[in-house]
Short mmCIF file of C-alpha atoms in Angstrom, two decimals:
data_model
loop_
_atom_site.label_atom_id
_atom_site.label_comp_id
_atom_site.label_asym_id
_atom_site.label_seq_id
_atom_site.Cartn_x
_atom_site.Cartn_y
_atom_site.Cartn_z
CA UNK Y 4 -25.29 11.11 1.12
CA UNK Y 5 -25.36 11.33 -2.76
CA UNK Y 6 -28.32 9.03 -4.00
CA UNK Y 7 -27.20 6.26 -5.61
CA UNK Y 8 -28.15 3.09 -7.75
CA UNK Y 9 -26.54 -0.69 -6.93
CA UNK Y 10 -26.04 -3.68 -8.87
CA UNK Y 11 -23.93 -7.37 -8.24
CA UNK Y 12 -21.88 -7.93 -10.72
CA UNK Y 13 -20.80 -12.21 -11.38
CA UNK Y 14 -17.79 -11.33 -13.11
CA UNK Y 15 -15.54 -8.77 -14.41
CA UNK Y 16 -17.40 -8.06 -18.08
CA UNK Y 17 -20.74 -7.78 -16.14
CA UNK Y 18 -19.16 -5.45 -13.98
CA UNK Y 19 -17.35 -3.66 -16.73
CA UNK Y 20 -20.46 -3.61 -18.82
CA UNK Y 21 -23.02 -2.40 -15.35
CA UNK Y 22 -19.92 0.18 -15.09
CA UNK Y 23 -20.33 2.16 -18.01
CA UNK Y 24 -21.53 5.63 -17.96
CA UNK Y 25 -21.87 8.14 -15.26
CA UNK Y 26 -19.52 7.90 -12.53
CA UNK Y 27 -19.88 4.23 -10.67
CA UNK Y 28 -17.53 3.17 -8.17
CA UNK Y 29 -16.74 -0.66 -7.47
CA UNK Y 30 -17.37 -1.79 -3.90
CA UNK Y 31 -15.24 -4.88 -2.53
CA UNK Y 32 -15.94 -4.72 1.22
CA UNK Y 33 -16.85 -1.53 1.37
CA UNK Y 34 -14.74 -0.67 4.29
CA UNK Y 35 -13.00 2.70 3.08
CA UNK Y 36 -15.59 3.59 0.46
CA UNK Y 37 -18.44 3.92 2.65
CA UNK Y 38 -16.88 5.77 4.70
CA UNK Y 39 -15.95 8.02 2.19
CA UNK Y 40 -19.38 8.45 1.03
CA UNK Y 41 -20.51 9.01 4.15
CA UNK Y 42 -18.27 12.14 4.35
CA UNK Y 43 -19.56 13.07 1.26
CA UNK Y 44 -15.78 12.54 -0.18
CA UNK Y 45 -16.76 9.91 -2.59
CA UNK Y 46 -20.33 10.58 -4.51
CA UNK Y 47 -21.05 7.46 -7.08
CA UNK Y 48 -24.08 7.65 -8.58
CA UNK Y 49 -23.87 3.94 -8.64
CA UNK Y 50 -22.12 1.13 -6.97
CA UNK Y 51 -20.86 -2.09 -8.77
CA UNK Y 52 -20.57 -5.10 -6.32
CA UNK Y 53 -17.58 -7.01 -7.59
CA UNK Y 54 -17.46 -9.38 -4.45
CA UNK Y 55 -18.30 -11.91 -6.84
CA UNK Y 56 -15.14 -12.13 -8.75
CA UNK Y 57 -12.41 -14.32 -7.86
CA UNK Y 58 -11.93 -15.19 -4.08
CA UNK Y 59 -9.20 -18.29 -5.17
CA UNK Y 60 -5.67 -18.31 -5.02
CA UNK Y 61 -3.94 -20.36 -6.90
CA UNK Y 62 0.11 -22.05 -7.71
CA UNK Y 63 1.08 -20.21 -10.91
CA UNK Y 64 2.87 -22.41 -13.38
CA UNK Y 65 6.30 -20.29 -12.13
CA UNK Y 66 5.83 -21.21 -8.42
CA UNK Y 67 4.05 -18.12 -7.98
CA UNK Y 68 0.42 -17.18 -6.75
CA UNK Y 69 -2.46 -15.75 -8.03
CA UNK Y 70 -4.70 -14.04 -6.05
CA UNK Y 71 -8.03 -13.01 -6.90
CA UNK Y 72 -9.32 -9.57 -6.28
CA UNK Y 73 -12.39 -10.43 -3.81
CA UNK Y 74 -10.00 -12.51 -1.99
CA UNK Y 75 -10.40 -11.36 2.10
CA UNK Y 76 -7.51 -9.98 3.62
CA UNK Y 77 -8.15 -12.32 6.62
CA UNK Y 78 -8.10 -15.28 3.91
CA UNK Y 79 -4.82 -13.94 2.44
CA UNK Y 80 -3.30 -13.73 5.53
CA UNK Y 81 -3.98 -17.28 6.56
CA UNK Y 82 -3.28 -18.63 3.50
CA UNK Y 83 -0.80 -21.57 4.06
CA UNK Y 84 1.05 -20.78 1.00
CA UNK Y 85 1.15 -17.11 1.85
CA UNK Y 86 2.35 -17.81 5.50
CA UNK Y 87 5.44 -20.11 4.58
CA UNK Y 88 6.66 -18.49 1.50
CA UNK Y 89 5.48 -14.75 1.42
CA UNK Y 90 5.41 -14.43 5.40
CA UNK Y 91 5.76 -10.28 5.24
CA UNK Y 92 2.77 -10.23 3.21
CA UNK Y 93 0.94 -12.46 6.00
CA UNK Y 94 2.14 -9.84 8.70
CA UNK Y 95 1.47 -6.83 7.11
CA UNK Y 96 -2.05 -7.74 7.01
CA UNK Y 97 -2.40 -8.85 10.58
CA UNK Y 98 -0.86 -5.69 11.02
CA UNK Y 99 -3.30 -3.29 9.26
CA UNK Y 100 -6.61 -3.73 10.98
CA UNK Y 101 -8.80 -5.25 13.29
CA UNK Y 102 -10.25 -8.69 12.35
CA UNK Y 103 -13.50 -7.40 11.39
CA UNK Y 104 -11.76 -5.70 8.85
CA UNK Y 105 -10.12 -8.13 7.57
CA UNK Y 106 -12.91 -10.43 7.30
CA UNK Y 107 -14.57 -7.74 5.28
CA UNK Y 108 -11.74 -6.20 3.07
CA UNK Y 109 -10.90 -7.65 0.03
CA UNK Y 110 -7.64 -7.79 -1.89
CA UNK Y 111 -8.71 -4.84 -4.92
CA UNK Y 112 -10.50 -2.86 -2.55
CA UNK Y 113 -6.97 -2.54 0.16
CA UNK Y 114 -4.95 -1.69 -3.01
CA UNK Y 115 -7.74 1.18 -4.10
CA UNK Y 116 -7.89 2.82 -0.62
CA UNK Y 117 -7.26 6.40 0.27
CA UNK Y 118 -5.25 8.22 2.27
CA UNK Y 119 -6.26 8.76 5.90
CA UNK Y 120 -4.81 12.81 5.93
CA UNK Y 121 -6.78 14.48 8.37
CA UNK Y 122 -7.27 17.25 6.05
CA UNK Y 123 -8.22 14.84 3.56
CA UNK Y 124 -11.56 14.26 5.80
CA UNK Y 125 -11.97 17.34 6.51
CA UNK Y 126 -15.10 18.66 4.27
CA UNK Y 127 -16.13 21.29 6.40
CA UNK Y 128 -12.95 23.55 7.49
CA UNK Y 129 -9.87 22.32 5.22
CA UNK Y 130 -8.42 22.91 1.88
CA UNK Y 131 -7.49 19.58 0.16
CA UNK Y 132 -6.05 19.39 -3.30
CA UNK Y 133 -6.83 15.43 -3.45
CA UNK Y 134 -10.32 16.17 -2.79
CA UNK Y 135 -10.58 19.36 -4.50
CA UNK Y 136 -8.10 19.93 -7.07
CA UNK Y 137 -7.22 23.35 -7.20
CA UNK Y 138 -8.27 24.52 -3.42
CA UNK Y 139 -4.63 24.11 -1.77
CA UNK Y 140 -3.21 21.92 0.80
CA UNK Y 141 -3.81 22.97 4.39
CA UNK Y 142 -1.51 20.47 5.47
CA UNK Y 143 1.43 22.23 4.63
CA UNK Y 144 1.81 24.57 7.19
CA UNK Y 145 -0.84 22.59 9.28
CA UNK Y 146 -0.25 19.70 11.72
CA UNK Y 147 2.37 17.38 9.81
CA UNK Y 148 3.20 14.23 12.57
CA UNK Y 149 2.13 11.48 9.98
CA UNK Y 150 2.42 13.16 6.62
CA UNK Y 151 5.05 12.29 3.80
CA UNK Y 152 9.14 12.95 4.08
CA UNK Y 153 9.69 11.08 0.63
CA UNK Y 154 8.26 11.98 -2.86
CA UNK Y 155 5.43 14.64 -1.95
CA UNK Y 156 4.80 17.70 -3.67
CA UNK Y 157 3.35 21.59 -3.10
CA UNK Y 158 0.02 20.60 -4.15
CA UNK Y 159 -0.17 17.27 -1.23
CA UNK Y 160 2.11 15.97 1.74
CA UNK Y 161 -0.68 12.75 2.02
CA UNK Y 162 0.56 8.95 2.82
CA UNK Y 163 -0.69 5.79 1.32
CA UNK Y 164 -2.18 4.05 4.29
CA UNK Y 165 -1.44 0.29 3.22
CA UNK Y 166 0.51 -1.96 5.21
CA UNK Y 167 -0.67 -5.13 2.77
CA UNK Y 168 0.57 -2.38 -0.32
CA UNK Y 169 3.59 -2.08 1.24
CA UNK Y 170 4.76 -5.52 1.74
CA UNK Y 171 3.20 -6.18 -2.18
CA UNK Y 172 5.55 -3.89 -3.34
CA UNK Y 173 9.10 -5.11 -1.60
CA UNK Y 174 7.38 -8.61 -3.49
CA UNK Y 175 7.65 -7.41 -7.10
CA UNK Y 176 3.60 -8.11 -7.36
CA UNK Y 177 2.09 -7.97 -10.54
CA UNK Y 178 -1.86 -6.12 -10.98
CA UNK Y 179 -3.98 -8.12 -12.99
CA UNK Y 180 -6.63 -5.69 -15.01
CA UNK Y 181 -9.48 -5.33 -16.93
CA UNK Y 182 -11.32 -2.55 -18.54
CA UNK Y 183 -12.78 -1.38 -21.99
CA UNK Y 184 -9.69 -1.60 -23.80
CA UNK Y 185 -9.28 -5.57 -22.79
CA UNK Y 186 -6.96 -6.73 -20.26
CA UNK Y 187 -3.43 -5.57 -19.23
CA UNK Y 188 -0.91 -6.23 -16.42
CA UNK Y 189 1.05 -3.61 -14.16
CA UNK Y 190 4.05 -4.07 -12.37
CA UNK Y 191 3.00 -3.31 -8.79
CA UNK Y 192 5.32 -0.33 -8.37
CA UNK Y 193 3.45 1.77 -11.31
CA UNK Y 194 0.32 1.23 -9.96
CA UNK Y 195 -0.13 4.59 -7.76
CA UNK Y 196 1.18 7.81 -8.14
CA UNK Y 197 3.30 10.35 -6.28
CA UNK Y 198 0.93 13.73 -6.09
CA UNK Y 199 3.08 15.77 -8.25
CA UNK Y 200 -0.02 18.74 -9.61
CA UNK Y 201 -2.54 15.96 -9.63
CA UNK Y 202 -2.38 14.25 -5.87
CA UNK Y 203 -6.38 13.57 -6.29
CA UNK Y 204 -5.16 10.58 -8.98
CA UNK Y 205 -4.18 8.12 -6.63
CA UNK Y 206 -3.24 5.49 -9.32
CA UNK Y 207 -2.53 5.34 -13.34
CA UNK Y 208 -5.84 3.08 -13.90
CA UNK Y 209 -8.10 4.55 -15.92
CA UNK Y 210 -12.21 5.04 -14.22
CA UNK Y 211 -13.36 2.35 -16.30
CA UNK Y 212 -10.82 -0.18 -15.01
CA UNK Y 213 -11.22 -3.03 -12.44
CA UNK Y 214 -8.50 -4.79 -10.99
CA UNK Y 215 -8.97 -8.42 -11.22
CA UNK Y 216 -5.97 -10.17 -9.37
CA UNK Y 217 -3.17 -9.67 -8.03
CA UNK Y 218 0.11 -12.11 -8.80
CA UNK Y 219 2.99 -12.62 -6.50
CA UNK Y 220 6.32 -14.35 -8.95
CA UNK Y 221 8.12 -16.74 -6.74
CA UNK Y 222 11.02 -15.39 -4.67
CA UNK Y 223 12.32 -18.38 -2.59
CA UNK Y 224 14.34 -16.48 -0.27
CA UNK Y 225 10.81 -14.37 0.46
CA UNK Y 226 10.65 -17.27 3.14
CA UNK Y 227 12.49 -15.73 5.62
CA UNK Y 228 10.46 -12.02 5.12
CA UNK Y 229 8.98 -9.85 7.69
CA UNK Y 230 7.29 -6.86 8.09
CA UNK Y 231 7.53 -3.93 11.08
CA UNK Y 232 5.36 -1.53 11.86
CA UNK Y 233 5.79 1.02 13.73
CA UNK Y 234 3.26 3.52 15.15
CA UNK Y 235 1.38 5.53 17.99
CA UNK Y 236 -0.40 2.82 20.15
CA UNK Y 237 0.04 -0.89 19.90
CA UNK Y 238 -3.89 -1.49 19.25
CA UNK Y 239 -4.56 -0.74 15.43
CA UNK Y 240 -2.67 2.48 13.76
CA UNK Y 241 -1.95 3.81 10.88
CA UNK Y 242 1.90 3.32 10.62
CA UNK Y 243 4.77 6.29 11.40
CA UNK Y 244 7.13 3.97 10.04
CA UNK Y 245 6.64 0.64 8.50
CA UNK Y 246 9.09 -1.90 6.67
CA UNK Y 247 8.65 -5.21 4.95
CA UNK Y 248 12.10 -6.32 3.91
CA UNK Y 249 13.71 -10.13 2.79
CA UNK Y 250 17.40 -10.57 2.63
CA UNK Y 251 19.25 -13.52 1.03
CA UNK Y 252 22.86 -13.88 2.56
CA UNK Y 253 25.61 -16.14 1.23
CA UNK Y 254 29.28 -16.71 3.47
CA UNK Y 255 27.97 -13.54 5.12
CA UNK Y 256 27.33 -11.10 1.85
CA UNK Y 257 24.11 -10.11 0.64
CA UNK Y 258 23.07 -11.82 -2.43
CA UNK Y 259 19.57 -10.41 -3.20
CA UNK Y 260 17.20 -8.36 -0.94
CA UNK Y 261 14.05 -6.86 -1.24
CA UNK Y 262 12.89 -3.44 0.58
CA UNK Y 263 9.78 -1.15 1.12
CA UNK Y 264 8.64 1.24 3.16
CA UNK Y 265 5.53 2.37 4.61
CA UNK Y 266 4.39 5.96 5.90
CA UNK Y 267 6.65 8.01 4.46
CA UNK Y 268 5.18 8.65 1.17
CA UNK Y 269 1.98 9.22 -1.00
CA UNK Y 270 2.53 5.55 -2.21
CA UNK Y 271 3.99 2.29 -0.96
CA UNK Y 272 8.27 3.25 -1.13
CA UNK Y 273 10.31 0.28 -3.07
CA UNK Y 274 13.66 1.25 -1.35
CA UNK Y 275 16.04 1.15 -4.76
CA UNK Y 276 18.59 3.06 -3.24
CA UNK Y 277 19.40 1.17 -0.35
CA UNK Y 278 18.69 -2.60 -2.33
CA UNK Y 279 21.58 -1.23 -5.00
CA UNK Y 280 23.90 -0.71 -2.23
CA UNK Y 281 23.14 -3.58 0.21
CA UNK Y 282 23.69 -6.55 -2.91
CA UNK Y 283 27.23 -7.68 -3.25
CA UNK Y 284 28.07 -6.16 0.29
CA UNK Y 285 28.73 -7.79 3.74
CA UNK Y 286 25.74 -8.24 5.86
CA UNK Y 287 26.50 -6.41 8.59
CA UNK Y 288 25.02 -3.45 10.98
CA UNK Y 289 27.29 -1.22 9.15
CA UNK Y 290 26.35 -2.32 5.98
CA UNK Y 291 22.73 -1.65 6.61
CA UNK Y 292 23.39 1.53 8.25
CA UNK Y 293 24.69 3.14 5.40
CA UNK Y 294 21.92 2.00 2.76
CA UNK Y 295 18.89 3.37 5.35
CA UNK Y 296 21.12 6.66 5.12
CA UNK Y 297 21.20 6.89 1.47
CA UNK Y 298 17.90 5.78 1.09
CA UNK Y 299 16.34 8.75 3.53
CA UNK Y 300 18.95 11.31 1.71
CA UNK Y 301 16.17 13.12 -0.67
CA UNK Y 302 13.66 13.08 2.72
CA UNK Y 303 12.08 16.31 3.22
CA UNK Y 304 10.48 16.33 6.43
CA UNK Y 305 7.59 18.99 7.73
CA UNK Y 306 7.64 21.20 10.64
CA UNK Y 307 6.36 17.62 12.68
CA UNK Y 308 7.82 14.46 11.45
CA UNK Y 309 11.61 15.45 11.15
CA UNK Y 310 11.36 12.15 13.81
CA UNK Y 311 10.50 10.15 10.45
CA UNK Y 312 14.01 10.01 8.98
CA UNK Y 313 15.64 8.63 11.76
CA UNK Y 314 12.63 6.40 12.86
CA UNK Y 315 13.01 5.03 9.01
CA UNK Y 316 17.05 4.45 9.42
CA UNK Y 317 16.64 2.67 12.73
CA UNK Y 318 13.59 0.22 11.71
CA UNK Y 319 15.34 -0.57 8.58
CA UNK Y 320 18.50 -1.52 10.12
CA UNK Y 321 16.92 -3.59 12.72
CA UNK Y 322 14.70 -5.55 10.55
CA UNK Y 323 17.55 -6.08 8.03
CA UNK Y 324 19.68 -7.23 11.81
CA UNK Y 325 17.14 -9.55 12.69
CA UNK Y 326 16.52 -11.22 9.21
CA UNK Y 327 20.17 -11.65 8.49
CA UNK Y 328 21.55 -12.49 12.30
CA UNK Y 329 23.42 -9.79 12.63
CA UNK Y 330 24.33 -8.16 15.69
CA UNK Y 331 25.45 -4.93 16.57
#
């Protein structure tokens, strides 16, 4: 392990200001980068405890919530607020990781993970563009089962590993940060990157920055939410196949709906396509049917998850089934 200096930070300017120079890392609950610099993946020469920011969420003046960054996923998930009127968000935690885990794992820290490509961990026998820019991508070519269908690139075929991302995205969440340059706000769905020539940029924040909350607007028909995963064993898994999806139907047509999907791509997937076509149609199995289709059309699948497109059509028209009561 890389030697390395540590410091508590009370706030985000003392952690800004402890932050400067040399290349520090932030540490939430420490439960992906630790591992990381234990593999020698990640090597801070100094770690900036930010566990002391914000753990409170609170009713924005919109009906909203704000959610502070060293919230606990367990916390978030529990949240009564959270459970009744953002339920997919609730379940998509539960759904990520064991509960010691989530009693760790804060809210900036799950956004800020990395992917879980084998390759990626590899140090000692693979070539890995998002670890090394520049050395290639042994995945392509290599063993492919949980790697990207939607938005990868020559240079990295990697997945985001978030189920909690995924569900923040289908929710329009807003990123609260702070850096040098003062605060700013992000809409959720520019905060990480496809790999294009650069996969080992996971997100558009600059080194500096610290994410200091997270904001979910209101969305009243968000009540009636869920979120699927599916994957290789029913203990905890990284997910094939995940969905978070809410529908609002009226007399039977679809009014407004919100989609995302998880494991297909090297960052949480809003599903554009398929909400454009769903609104203003009838809410039936049909219906659904032929949004999941035109949603997966630009899928390019590897030599081992061709499975992935048709996995993806299937969960999203069954979650869509269940949420609207439809039947087939």
């Amino acid at each position: 392990m890389t030697p390395f200096s540590y410091a508590r930070a009370g706030n985000a300017a003392e952690a800004l200001h402890l932050g400067r120079g040399g290349t520090a890392a932030y540490l939430g609950g420490g439960t992906n980068l630790v591992d990381l610099m234990r593999e020698t993946i990640a090597k801070p020469d100094k770690l900036i405890d930010v566990t002391g920011l914000s753990d409170a969420i609170t009713e924005t003046p919109d009906g909203g919530l704000l959610i502070g960054a060293a919230v606990r996923n367990t916390a978030l998930a529990e949240h009564p607020a959270v459970r009744t009127r953002y339920p997919m968000l609730s379940r998509a935690i539960l759904a990520g990781a064991s509960a010691q885990i989530r009693n760790m794992a804060t809210v900036g820290g799950n956004l800020l993970q990395r992917t879980r490509c084998t390759y990626f961990y590899d140090t000692d026998g693979s070539r890995c563009n998002k670890r090394a820019p520049g050395s290639g991508c042994d995945a392509v070519g290599g063993f492919t089962r949980i790697h990207a269908i939607l938005g990868a690139s020559s240079a990295c075929v990697a997945t985001h590993p978030s189920d909690m991302c995924v569900a923040l995205a289908a929710l329009d969440a807003v990123v609260h940060v702070e850096g040098p340059g003062g605060a700013r706000t992000l809409a959720f769905g520019d905060l990480h990157r496809l790999p294009g020539d650069r996969p080992e940029l996971d997100t558009v924040l600059d080194a500096s920055e610290l994410i200091t909350a997270i904001e979910l607007p209101p969305l009243p028909f968000a009540a009636s939410s869920t979120y699927r995963k599916v994957r290789d064993r029913a203990s905890y898994a990284f997910a094939l196949i995940s969905v978070a999806a809410a529908i609002d139907v009226v007399g039977g047509e679809i009014r407004d709906v919100r989609l995302a999907l998880g494991g297909v791509a090297h960052k949480p997937w809003r599903a554009t396509t398929a909400e454009s076509l769903l609104r203003g149609r009838p809410a039936t199995e049909a219906t659904f049917r032929d949004a999941a289709i035109a949603e997966l059309a630009d899928a390019r699948p590897l030599r081992d998850n061709g499975f992935k497109i048709e996995l993806a059509k299937r969960t999203i028209v069954a979650v869509l089934g269940d949420l609207s009561g439809a039947t087939a």
